[in-house]
């Protein structure tokens, strides 16, 4: 049971996105030549601070998207899901920055309304990460479909997290 904002956001990320896109990821990559890694790289900066676009990070370029997945979901017929493909040091990788983490940053920015402070941000990102790992570990059907890279920006850069994945 979720007991924190980070844990609740982790379950939302899983149920609203990962459990939908991960089972079909390898199949949807078949039309994307040059991708050696068929896992979704989930990139989680410990601070929760993320660039608006991953390709804005030096050394990372946007290469396109995976084939789309269309499903009927939550009253939305043929809802479309894709994943972005990036190039890092000449290697193509499918990566995602969990957009839900920007909610934590926005809550901290609007602390007068939310009561959530910037001091709570990093601990909630850590709870998000641990909860997400726990959720995915309970789903054996999703083994080998993802890799979570949680890192401290004081020591590593986003590009370094992606580079370590493609080695």
Short mmCIF file of C-alpha atoms in Angstrom, two decimals:
data_model
loop_
_atom_site.label_atom_id
_atom_site.label_comp_id
_atom_site.label_asym_id
_atom_site.label_seq_id
_atom_site.Cartn_x
_atom_site.Cartn_y
_atom_site.Cartn_z
CA UNK A 1 0.00 0.00 0.00
CA UNK A 2 1.34 3.43 -0.91
CA UNK A 3 2.11 5.56 2.11
CA UNK A 4 3.87 8.48 0.45
CA UNK A 5 3.46 10.68 -2.58
CA UNK A 6 6.49 9.09 -4.23
CA UNK A 7 5.12 5.58 -3.73
CA UNK A 8 1.72 6.57 -5.11
CA UNK A 9 3.33 8.17 -8.15
CA UNK A 10 5.38 5.01 -8.72
CA UNK A 11 2.24 2.90 -8.85
CA UNK A 12 0.61 5.41 -11.18
CA UNK A 13 3.65 5.28 -13.49
CA UNK A 14 3.48 1.50 -13.49
CA UNK A 15 -0.28 1.10 -13.94
CA UNK A 16 -0.79 3.97 -16.36
CA UNK A 17 2.28 3.45 -18.51
CA UNK A 18 4.80 0.68 -17.84
CA UNK A 19 2.38 -2.25 -17.65
CA UNK A 20 1.03 -1.08 -21.01
CA UNK A 21 4.23 -0.41 -22.96
CA UNK A 22 6.74 -2.89 -21.53
CA UNK A 23 5.13 -6.18 -22.67
CA UNK A 24 5.23 -5.13 -26.34
CA UNK A 25 8.44 -3.09 -26.36
CA UNK A 26 10.73 -5.69 -27.98
CA UNK A 27 8.17 -6.33 -30.71
CA UNK A 28 7.70 -2.61 -31.35
CA UNK A 29 11.47 -2.19 -31.76
CA UNK A 30 11.72 -4.60 -34.69
CA UNK A 31 11.34 -1.74 -37.20
CA UNK A 32 14.06 0.33 -35.55
CA UNK A 33 17.39 -0.96 -36.87
CA UNK A 34 20.48 -0.43 -34.78
CA UNK A 35 18.90 -0.81 -31.36
CA UNK A 36 20.90 -3.43 -29.50
CA UNK A 37 19.16 -2.99 -26.17
CA UNK A 38 15.48 -3.92 -26.14
CA UNK A 39 14.88 -2.73 -22.59
CA UNK A 40 13.32 0.58 -21.60
CA UNK A 41 15.92 2.60 -19.74
CA UNK A 42 14.12 4.46 -16.95
CA UNK A 43 16.30 7.41 -15.98
CA UNK A 44 15.69 8.86 -12.51
CA UNK A 45 17.75 11.82 -11.29
CA UNK A 46 17.89 11.70 -7.48
CA UNK A 47 17.00 15.38 -7.21
CA UNK A 48 13.91 14.98 -9.39
CA UNK A 49 15.18 17.76 -11.65
CA UNK A 50 14.80 16.74 -15.27
CA UNK A 51 15.37 18.46 -18.59
CA UNK A 52 12.25 19.29 -20.56
CA UNK A 53 13.63 17.16 -23.42
CA UNK A 54 16.25 14.45 -23.05
CA UNK A 55 17.85 15.48 -26.34
CA UNK A 56 18.66 18.87 -24.76
CA UNK A 57 21.35 17.08 -22.76
CA UNK A 58 24.77 17.36 -24.39
CA UNK A 59 25.78 14.10 -26.06
CA UNK A 60 22.22 12.77 -26.45
CA UNK A 61 20.30 13.06 -29.70
CA UNK A 62 16.71 12.19 -30.54
CA UNK A 63 16.46 9.43 -33.17
CA UNK A 64 12.70 8.90 -33.39
CA UNK A 65 10.06 6.72 -31.81
CA UNK A 66 9.22 3.07 -31.53
CA UNK A 67 6.26 1.71 -33.42
CA UNK A 68 3.09 2.89 -31.75
CA UNK A 69 0.84 0.82 -29.56
CA UNK A 70 -2.86 1.63 -29.71
CA UNK A 71 -5.29 0.43 -27.05
CA UNK A 72 -8.68 1.46 -25.76
CA UNK A 73 -8.13 2.86 -22.25
CA UNK A 74 -10.09 4.93 -19.76
CA UNK A 75 -12.76 6.02 -22.22
CA UNK A 76 -10.20 6.95 -24.84
CA UNK A 77 -10.48 4.78 -27.99
CA UNK A 78 -7.21 3.89 -29.72
CA UNK A 79 -5.03 5.70 -27.23
CA UNK A 80 -1.52 5.85 -28.70
CA UNK A 81 1.66 4.92 -26.79
CA UNK A 82 5.18 5.23 -28.19
CA UNK A 83 8.65 5.34 -26.70
CA UNK A 84 11.43 7.68 -27.70
CA UNK A 85 14.67 6.40 -29.18
CA UNK A 86 17.88 8.31 -28.47
CA UNK A 87 21.48 8.02 -29.56
CA UNK A 88 24.27 8.15 -26.99
CA UNK A 89 27.83 7.80 -28.24
CA UNK A 90 26.51 6.20 -31.42
CA UNK A 91 24.36 3.65 -29.59
CA UNK A 92 20.59 3.75 -29.86
CA UNK A 93 18.60 3.33 -26.66
CA UNK A 94 14.95 3.57 -25.67
CA UNK A 95 14.76 5.82 -22.63
CA UNK A 96 12.19 7.51 -20.44
CA UNK A 97 12.33 10.16 -17.76
CA UNK A 98 9.25 9.50 -15.60
CA UNK A 99 7.18 12.61 -16.24
CA UNK A 100 5.32 12.04 -12.99
CA UNK A 101 8.44 13.16 -11.15
CA UNK A 102 7.90 16.65 -12.52
CA UNK A 103 4.74 16.67 -10.39
CA UNK A 104 6.93 16.53 -7.29
CA UNK A 105 8.98 19.48 -8.53
CA UNK A 106 5.82 21.44 -9.30
CA UNK A 107 4.44 20.63 -5.84
CA UNK A 108 7.65 21.97 -4.27
CA UNK A 109 7.47 25.08 -6.47
CA UNK A 110 3.88 25.65 -5.27
CA UNK A 111 4.53 24.85 -1.62
CA UNK A 112 2.10 27.49 -0.39
CA UNK A 113 -0.72 25.48 -1.95
CA UNK A 114 0.63 21.96 -1.51
CA UNK A 115 2.55 22.12 1.75
CA UNK A 116 5.26 20.09 -0.03
CA UNK A 117 8.73 21.62 0.25
CA UNK A 118 11.88 21.33 -1.83
CA UNK A 119 13.50 19.55 1.14
CA UNK A 120 10.98 16.72 0.63
CA UNK A 121 11.71 16.35 -3.07
CA UNK A 122 14.80 14.10 -3.05
CA UNK A 123 13.45 11.76 -0.34
CA UNK A 124 10.20 11.33 -2.30
CA UNK A 125 12.14 10.61 -5.50
CA UNK A 126 14.03 7.92 -3.58
CA UNK A 127 10.72 6.47 -2.34
CA UNK A 128 9.39 6.58 -5.91
CA UNK A 129 12.41 4.64 -7.12
CA UNK A 130 12.28 2.00 -4.41
CA UNK A 131 8.53 1.55 -4.83
CA UNK A 132 8.88 1.25 -8.60
CA UNK A 133 11.60 -1.39 -8.22
CA UNK A 134 9.43 -3.29 -5.76
CA UNK A 135 6.37 -3.15 -8.03
CA UNK A 136 8.30 -4.33 -11.09
CA UNK A 137 10.05 -7.10 -9.16
CA UNK A 138 6.58 -8.50 -8.39
CA UNK A 139 5.83 -8.75 -12.13
CA UNK A 140 7.90 -11.65 -13.54
CA UNK A 141 6.28 -11.19 -16.95
CA UNK A 142 8.15 -7.88 -17.20
CA UNK A 143 11.62 -9.28 -16.41
CA UNK A 144 14.23 -8.12 -18.92
CA UNK A 145 12.02 -5.34 -20.31
CA UNK A 146 13.41 -2.42 -18.29
CA UNK A 147 16.46 -1.08 -16.51
CA UNK A 148 16.15 1.57 -13.80
CA UNK A 149 19.01 4.06 -13.53
CA UNK A 150 18.73 6.15 -10.36
CA UNK A 151 21.68 8.48 -10.01
CA UNK A 152 22.94 11.47 -8.08
CA UNK A 153 23.58 14.40 -10.42
CA UNK A 154 26.29 15.67 -8.08
CA UNK A 155 28.37 12.65 -9.15
CA UNK A 156 26.97 11.65 -12.54
CA UNK A 157 25.21 13.23 -15.48
CA UNK A 158 22.18 11.92 -17.32
CA UNK A 159 24.38 11.16 -20.32
CA UNK A 160 26.64 9.05 -18.08
CA UNK A 161 23.63 7.00 -16.91
CA UNK A 162 22.66 6.30 -20.52
CA UNK A 163 26.24 5.58 -21.58
CA UNK A 164 26.68 3.03 -18.78
CA UNK A 165 23.52 1.28 -19.98
CA UNK A 166 24.68 0.86 -23.59
CA UNK A 167 28.17 -0.45 -22.75
#
